[in-house]
Amino acid sequence: MITEKYFSMIDSAYILLVDDHPALLAGLRNVLSENCGTTVLEGFDTRSMFQQLANHHVDLLILDLGLPGNSGLAALKEVRKRYPSIPVLIFTMYPETQFAVRAFRAGASGFLNKQAPESELKRAIETILNGKKYISDAAAQELAGSYHPDQITHNTLTDREFEIFLMLARGDSISKTAERLSLSVKTISTHRSNILNKM
């Protein structure tokens, strides 16, 4: 059961939500607004995210990996570089079994799938606001397995290949991916071939 003490850190927190789905942002805002003192800021892409970070104090960033125009993983790395003191909770539809290890290695403070219950999201936020890492059971299993990288095929991808993999996996075309990354279609096609060979 969730107690009042449990919400003490969330009550006074400034939380930035970054996701490109308005309905999800509204739902998260409602969940977090149940705590009277919580200030919820929003962004829908990396540009608006960095504007919010530049203009407001933020205690916690909740970030989706599937952002338009850029991968959330690249955004995470940039946040860690520019704002190293701000913890980041990855909250995404991508499964822990494929992405948790890479997210933690890039500097995430927590990783949670969007299918997790509301109570687990609140627990993750409270844990991270208390200065700890939050690892779901599924992510913990994946991290334990990361000591055998030959068993997790996407770990063999370079960061650029992984970024392209994310874009293609969410349905972006080769030409759209090339345009977003300012690369040629031929370069993206070569990366795609390399990804398929490694996977």
PDB file of C-alpha atoms in Angstrom:
ATOM      1  CA  MET A   1       0.000   0.000   0.000  1.00  0.00           C
ATOM      2  CA  ILE A   2       1.186   3.523  -0.845  1.00  0.00           C
ATOM      3  CA  THR A   3       1.492   5.795   2.172  1.00  0.00           C
ATOM      4  CA  GLU A   4       1.720   9.578   2.587  1.00  0.00           C
ATOM      5  CA  LYS A   5       5.398   9.247   3.432  1.00  0.00           C
ATOM      6  CA  TYR A   6       5.864   7.486   0.114  1.00  0.00           C
ATOM      7  CA  PHE A   7       4.812  10.628  -1.745  1.00  0.00           C
ATOM      8  CA  SER A   8       6.923  13.066   0.264  1.00  0.00           C
ATOM      9  CA  MET A   9       9.592  13.494  -2.416  1.00  0.00           C
ATOM     10  CA  ILE A  10       7.116  13.580  -5.309  1.00  0.00           C
ATOM     11  CA  ASP A  11       5.014  16.250  -3.552  1.00  0.00           C
ATOM     12  CA  SER A  12       7.646  18.955  -3.978  1.00  0.00           C
ATOM     13  CA  ALA A  13       9.253  17.754  -7.218  1.00  0.00           C
ATOM     14  CA  TYR A  14       9.601  19.508 -10.557  1.00  0.00           C
ATOM     15  CA  ILE A  15       9.173  16.765 -13.148  1.00  0.00           C
ATOM     16  CA  LEU A  16       9.678  17.174 -16.896  1.00  0.00           C
ATOM     17  CA  LEU A  17       7.735  14.686 -19.054  1.00  0.00           C
ATOM     18  CA  VAL A  18       8.979  14.235 -22.622  1.00  0.00           C
ATOM     19  CA  ASP A  19       6.850  12.143 -24.970  1.00  0.00           C
ATOM     20  CA  ASP A  20       5.385  12.740 -28.419  1.00  0.00           C
ATOM     21  CA  HIS A  21       1.953  11.312 -27.543  1.00  0.00           C
ATOM     22  CA  PRO A  22      -0.371  14.034 -26.131  1.00  0.00           C
ATOM     23  CA  ALA A  23      -2.763  11.514 -24.562  1.00  0.00           C
ATOM     24  CA  LEU A  24       0.068   9.882 -22.645  1.00  0.00           C
ATOM     25  CA  LEU A  25       1.371  13.264 -21.474  1.00  0.00           C
ATOM     26  CA  ALA A  26      -2.114  14.148 -20.227  1.00  0.00           C
ATOM     27  CA  GLY A  27      -2.437  10.823 -18.410  1.00  0.00           C
ATOM     28  CA  LEU A  28       0.962  11.160 -16.746  1.00  0.00           C
ATOM     29  CA  ARG A  29       0.207  14.747 -15.782  1.00  0.00           C
ATOM     30  CA  ASN A  30      -3.017  13.597 -14.109  1.00  0.00           C
ATOM     31  CA  VAL A  31      -1.225  10.817 -12.217  1.00  0.00           C
ATOM     32  CA  LEU A  32       1.482  13.177 -10.974  1.00  0.00           C
ATOM     33  CA  SER A  33      -0.932  16.035 -10.261  1.00  0.00           C
ATOM     34  CA  GLU A  34      -2.614  13.881  -7.608  1.00  0.00           C
ATOM     35  CA  ASN A  35       0.283  15.072  -5.456  1.00  0.00           C
ATOM     36  CA  CYS A  36      -0.527  18.719  -4.711  1.00  0.00           C
ATOM     37  CA  GLY A  37       2.989  20.109  -4.709  1.00  0.00           C
ATOM     38  CA  THR A  38       4.213  18.405  -7.873  1.00  0.00           C
ATOM     39  CA  THR A  39       5.063  20.751 -10.738  1.00  0.00           C
ATOM     40  CA  VAL A  40       4.758  19.011 -14.108  1.00  0.00           C
ATOM     41  CA  LEU A  41       6.491  20.409 -17.187  1.00  0.00           C
ATOM     42  CA  GLU A  42       6.077  18.921 -20.667  1.00  0.00           C
ATOM     43  CA  GLY A  43       7.996  18.472 -23.894  1.00  0.00           C
ATOM     44  CA  PHE A  44       7.153  16.541 -27.039  1.00  0.00           C
ATOM     45  CA  ASP A  45      10.573  16.333 -28.735  1.00  0.00           C
ATOM     46  CA  THR A  46      14.238  16.970 -27.960  1.00  0.00           C
ATOM     47  CA  ARG A  47      14.018  20.627 -28.920  1.00  0.00           C
ATOM     48  CA  SER A  48      11.193  21.407 -26.488  1.00  0.00           C
ATOM     49  CA  MET A  49      12.898  19.227 -23.867  1.00  0.00           C
ATOM     50  CA  PHE A  50      16.101  21.278 -23.961  1.00  0.00           C
ATOM     51  CA  GLN A  51      14.083  24.524 -23.911  1.00  0.00           C
ATOM     52  CA  GLN A  52      12.340  23.371 -20.728  1.00  0.00           C
ATOM     53  CA  LEU A  53      15.634  22.262 -19.169  1.00  0.00           C
ATOM     54  CA  ALA A  54      17.220  25.630 -19.974  1.00  0.00           C
ATOM     55  CA  ASN A  55      14.310  27.643 -18.569  1.00  0.00           C
ATOM     56  CA  HIS A  56      13.223  25.677 -15.488  1.00  0.00           C
ATOM     57  CA  HIS A  57      14.577  23.873 -12.473  1.00  0.00           C
ATOM     58  CA  VAL A  58      13.990  20.139 -13.027  1.00  0.00           C
ATOM     59  CA  ASP A  59      14.320  17.432 -10.356  1.00  0.00           C
ATOM     60  CA  LEU A  60      13.538  14.517 -12.673  1.00  0.00           C
ATOM     61  CA  LEU A  61      13.261  13.995 -16.417  1.00  0.00           C
ATOM     62  CA  ILE A  62      10.904  11.245 -17.630  1.00  0.00           C
ATOM     63  CA  LEU A  63      11.918  10.465 -21.208  1.00  0.00           C
ATOM     64  CA  ASP A  64      10.557   8.250 -23.976  1.00  0.00           C
ATOM     65  CA  LEU A  65      13.088   6.531 -26.261  1.00  0.00           C
ATOM     66  CA  GLY A  66      10.907   6.920 -29.361  1.00  0.00           C
ATOM     67  CA  LEU A  67      11.000  10.656 -30.042  1.00  0.00           C
ATOM     68  CA  PRO A  68      10.502  12.222 -33.492  1.00  0.00           C
ATOM     69  CA  GLY A  69      13.611  13.557 -35.190  1.00  0.00           C
ATOM     70  CA  ASN A  70      16.074  11.954 -32.832  1.00  0.00           C
ATOM     71  CA  SER A  71      16.400   8.821 -30.781  1.00  0.00           C
ATOM     72  CA  GLY A  72      15.703   9.079 -27.084  1.00  0.00           C
ATOM     73  CA  LEU A  73      19.025   7.351 -26.476  1.00  0.00           C
ATOM     74  CA  ALA A  74      20.893  10.174 -28.217  1.00  0.00           C
ATOM     75  CA  ALA A  75      18.802  12.680 -26.251  1.00  0.00           C
ATOM     76  CA  LEU A  76      19.660  10.869 -23.007  1.00  0.00           C
ATOM     77  CA  LYS A  77      23.381  11.101 -23.740  1.00  0.00           C
ATOM     78  CA  GLU A  78      23.059  14.807 -24.512  1.00  0.00           C
ATOM     79  CA  VAL A  79      21.141  15.433 -21.272  1.00  0.00           C
ATOM     80  CA  ARG A  80      23.835  13.609 -19.296  1.00  0.00           C
ATOM     81  CA  LYS A  81      26.458  15.810 -20.934  1.00  0.00           C
ATOM     82  CA  ARG A  82      24.644  19.134 -20.460  1.00  0.00           C
ATOM     83  CA  TYR A  83      22.786  18.451 -17.195  1.00  0.00           C
ATOM     84  CA  PRO A  84      24.676  15.710 -15.344  1.00  0.00           C
ATOM     85  CA  SER A  85      22.867  16.332 -12.045  1.00  0.00           C
ATOM     86  CA  ILE A  86      19.365  15.716 -13.453  1.00  0.00           C
ATOM     87  CA  PRO A  87      18.295  12.064 -13.133  1.00  0.00           C
ATOM     88  CA  VAL A  88      16.495  10.494 -16.084  1.00  0.00           C
ATOM     89  CA  LEU A  89      13.798   7.825 -15.970  1.00  0.00           C
ATOM     90  CA  ILE A  90      13.306   6.119 -19.330  1.00  0.00           C
ATOM     91  CA  PHE A  91       9.578   5.438 -19.739  1.00  0.00           C
ATOM     92  CA  THR A  92       8.960   3.724 -23.043  1.00  0.00           C
ATOM     93  CA  MET A  93       7.101   1.047 -24.973  1.00  0.00           C
ATOM     94  CA  TYR A  94      10.426  -0.533 -25.899  1.00  0.00           C
ATOM     95  CA  PRO A  95      10.933  -3.727 -23.882  1.00  0.00           C
ATOM     96  CA  GLU A  96      13.533  -4.009 -21.133  1.00  0.00           C
ATOM     97  CA  THR A  97      14.851  -7.155 -22.773  1.00  0.00           C
ATOM     98  CA  GLN A  98      16.197  -5.126 -25.679  1.00  0.00           C
ATOM     99  CA  PHE A  99      16.884  -1.642 -24.375  1.00  0.00           C
ATOM    100  CA  ALA A 100      17.434  -1.447 -20.604  1.00  0.00           C
ATOM    101  CA  VAL A 101      21.136  -2.296 -20.632  1.00  0.00           C
ATOM    102  CA  ARG A 102      21.917   0.291 -23.291  1.00  0.00           C
ATOM    103  CA  ALA A 103      19.841   2.960 -21.508  1.00  0.00           C
ATOM    104  CA  PHE A 104      21.637   2.412 -18.184  1.00  0.00           C
ATOM    105  CA  ARG A 105      25.003   2.482 -19.924  1.00  0.00           C
ATOM    106  CA  ALA A 106      24.019   5.814 -21.482  1.00  0.00           C
ATOM    107  CA  GLY A 107      23.319   7.245 -18.021  1.00  0.00           C
ATOM    108  CA  ALA A 108      19.672   6.534 -17.215  1.00  0.00           C
ATOM    109  CA  SER A 109      18.696   6.443 -13.542  1.00  0.00           C
ATOM    110  CA  GLY A 110      15.784   4.120 -14.229  1.00  0.00           C
ATOM    111  CA  PHE A 111      14.009   2.194 -16.974  1.00  0.00           C
ATOM    112  CA  LEU A 112      10.317   1.353 -17.002  1.00  0.00           C
ATOM    113  CA  ASN A 113       8.000  -0.001 -19.659  1.00  0.00           C
ATOM    114  CA  LYS A 114       4.801   1.995 -20.265  1.00  0.00           C
ATOM    115  CA  GLN A 115       2.757  -1.112 -19.527  1.00  0.00           C
ATOM    116  CA  ALA A 116       3.888  -1.003 -15.887  1.00  0.00           C
ATOM    117  CA  PRO A 117       1.136  -0.239 -13.351  1.00  0.00           C
ATOM    118  CA  GLU A 118       0.745   3.284 -11.994  1.00  0.00           C
ATOM    119  CA  SER A 119       2.006   2.171  -8.580  1.00  0.00           C
ATOM    120  CA  GLU A 120       5.296   1.010 -10.097  1.00  0.00           C
ATOM    121  CA  LEU A 121       5.740   4.315 -11.939  1.00  0.00           C
ATOM    122  CA  LYS A 122       5.274   6.194  -8.664  1.00  0.00           C
ATOM    123  CA  ARG A 123       7.700   3.846  -6.915  1.00  0.00           C
ATOM    124  CA  ALA A 124      10.278   4.418  -9.670  1.00  0.00           C
ATOM    125  CA  ILE A 125       9.923   8.203  -9.390  1.00  0.00           C
ATOM    126  CA  GLU A 126      10.240   8.162  -5.592  1.00  0.00           C
ATOM    127  CA  THR A 127      13.281   5.869  -5.735  1.00  0.00           C
ATOM    128  CA  ILE A 128      15.080   8.084  -8.245  1.00  0.00           C
ATOM    129  CA  LEU A 129      14.188  11.307  -6.408  1.00  0.00           C
ATOM    130  CA  ASN A 130      15.798   9.737  -3.328  1.00  0.00           C
ATOM    131  CA  GLY A 131      19.060   9.480  -5.262  1.00  0.00           C
ATOM    132  CA  LYS A 132      18.886   5.797  -6.115  1.00  0.00           C
ATOM    133  CA  LYS A 133      18.569   3.839  -9.358  1.00  0.00           C
ATOM    134  CA  TYR A 134      15.301   2.164 -10.217  1.00  0.00           C
ATOM    135  CA  ILE A 135      15.470  -1.208 -11.886  1.00  0.00           C
ATOM    136  CA  SER A 136      12.338  -3.209 -12.627  1.00  0.00           C
ATOM    137  CA  ASP A 137      12.525  -6.968 -12.272  1.00  0.00           C
ATOM    138  CA  ALA A 138      12.692  -7.401 -16.051  1.00  0.00           C
ATOM    139  CA  ALA A 139      15.465  -4.804 -16.378  1.00  0.00           C
ATOM    140  CA  ALA A 140      17.403  -6.408 -13.506  1.00  0.00           C
ATOM    141  CA  GLN A 141      17.300  -9.738 -15.310  1.00  0.00           C
ATOM    142  CA  GLU A 142      18.557  -8.053 -18.469  1.00  0.00           C
ATOM    143  CA  LEU A 143      21.392  -6.288 -16.626  1.00  0.00           C
ATOM    144  CA  ALA A 144      22.406  -9.563 -15.023  1.00  0.00           C
ATOM    145  CA  GLY A 145      22.455 -11.130 -18.472  1.00  0.00           C
ATOM    146  CA  SER A 146      24.579  -8.309 -19.878  1.00  0.00           C
ATOM    147  CA  TYR A 147      27.646  -9.997 -18.459  1.00  0.00           C
ATOM    148  CA  HIS A 148      27.241 -12.379 -21.391  1.00  0.00           C
ATOM    149  CA  PRO A 149      26.972  -9.905 -24.286  1.00  0.00           C
ATOM    150  CA  ASP A 150      26.996 -12.688 -26.869  1.00  0.00           C
ATOM    151  CA  GLN A 151      23.501 -13.604 -25.629  1.00  0.00           C
ATOM    152  CA  ILE A 152      22.078 -10.118 -26.285  1.00  0.00           C
ATOM    153  CA  THR A 153      22.487  -9.473 -29.987  1.00  0.00           C
ATOM    154  CA  HIS A 154      21.768  -5.730 -30.047  1.00  0.00           C
ATOM    155  CA  ASN A 155      24.775  -5.122 -27.764  1.00  0.00           C
ATOM    156  CA  THR A 156      26.986  -5.750 -30.795  1.00  0.00           C
ATOM    157  CA  LEU A 157      25.541  -2.697 -32.566  1.00  0.00           C
ATOM    158  CA  THR A 158      27.443   0.584 -32.545  1.00  0.00           C
ATOM    159  CA  ASP A 159      25.628   3.596 -31.094  1.00  0.00           C
ATOM    160  CA  ARG A 160      24.893   4.893 -34.620  1.00  0.00           C
ATOM    161  CA  GLU A 161      23.588   1.488 -35.717  1.00  0.00           C
ATOM    162  CA  PHE A 162      21.421   1.295 -32.604  1.00  0.00           C
ATOM    163  CA  GLU A 163      20.006   4.769 -33.270  1.00  0.00           C
ATOM    164  CA  ILE A 164      19.137   3.738 -36.849  1.00  0.00           C
ATOM    165  CA  PHE A 165      17.734   0.445 -35.562  1.00  0.00           C
ATOM    166  CA  LEU A 166      15.342   2.340 -33.252  1.00  0.00           C
ATOM    167  CA  MET A 167      14.122   4.568 -36.056  1.00  0.00           C
ATOM    168  CA  LEU A 168      13.588   1.702 -38.476  1.00  0.00           C
ATOM    169  CA  ALA A 169      11.957  -0.403 -35.744  1.00  0.00           C
ATOM    170  CA  ARG A 170       9.324   2.263 -35.123  1.00  0.00           C
ATOM    171  CA  GLY A 171       8.482   2.291 -38.839  1.00  0.00           C
ATOM    172  CA  ASP A 172      10.524   5.170 -40.254  1.00  0.00           C
ATOM    173  CA  SER A 173      11.562   4.652 -43.879  1.00  0.00           C
ATOM    174  CA  ILE A 174      15.206   4.592 -44.949  1.00  0.00           C
ATOM    175  CA  SER A 175      14.824   7.975 -46.656  1.00  0.00           C
ATOM    176  CA  LYS A 176      13.119   9.526 -43.609  1.00  0.00           C
ATOM    177  CA  THR A 177      15.832   8.133 -41.314  1.00  0.00           C
ATOM    178  CA  ALA A 178      18.525   9.498 -43.634  1.00  0.00           C
ATOM    179  CA  GLU A 179      16.898  12.934 -43.614  1.00  0.00           C
ATOM    180  CA  ARG A 180      16.550  13.034 -39.811  1.00  0.00           C
ATOM    181  CA  LEU A 181      20.181  12.025 -39.255  1.00  0.00           C
ATOM    182  CA  SER A 182      21.556  14.161 -42.124  1.00  0.00           C
ATOM    183  CA  LEU A 183      23.029  11.073 -43.779  1.00  0.00           C
ATOM    184  CA  SER A 184      22.675   9.677 -47.289  1.00  0.00           C
ATOM    185  CA  VAL A 185      20.166   6.947 -48.135  1.00  0.00           C
ATOM    186  CA  LYS A 186      23.115   4.778 -49.185  1.00  0.00           C
ATOM    187  CA  THR A 187      24.730   5.182 -45.743  1.00  0.00           C
ATOM    188  CA  ILE A 188      21.492   4.222 -43.979  1.00  0.00           C
ATOM    189  CA  SER A 189      21.101   1.202 -46.281  1.00  0.00           C
ATOM    190  CA  THR A 190      24.645   0.101 -45.438  1.00  0.00           C
ATOM    191  CA  HIS A 191      23.944   0.479 -41.724  1.00  0.00           C
ATOM    192  CA  ARG A 192      20.712  -1.493 -42.116  1.00  0.00           C
ATOM    193  CA  SER A 193      22.614  -4.340 -43.793  1.00  0.00           C
ATOM    194  CA  ASN A 194      25.176  -4.324 -40.980  1.00  0.00           C
ATOM    195  CA  ILE A 195      22.385  -4.359 -38.380  1.00  0.00           C
ATOM    196  CA  LEU A 196      20.674  -7.320 -40.033  1.00  0.00           C
ATOM    197  CA  ASN A 197      23.967  -9.218 -40.185  1.00  0.00           C
ATOM    198  CA  LYS A 198      24.629  -8.602 -36.485  1.00  0.00           C
ATOM    199  CA  MET A 199      21.102  -9.418 -35.332  1.00  0.00           C
TER     200      MET A 199
END
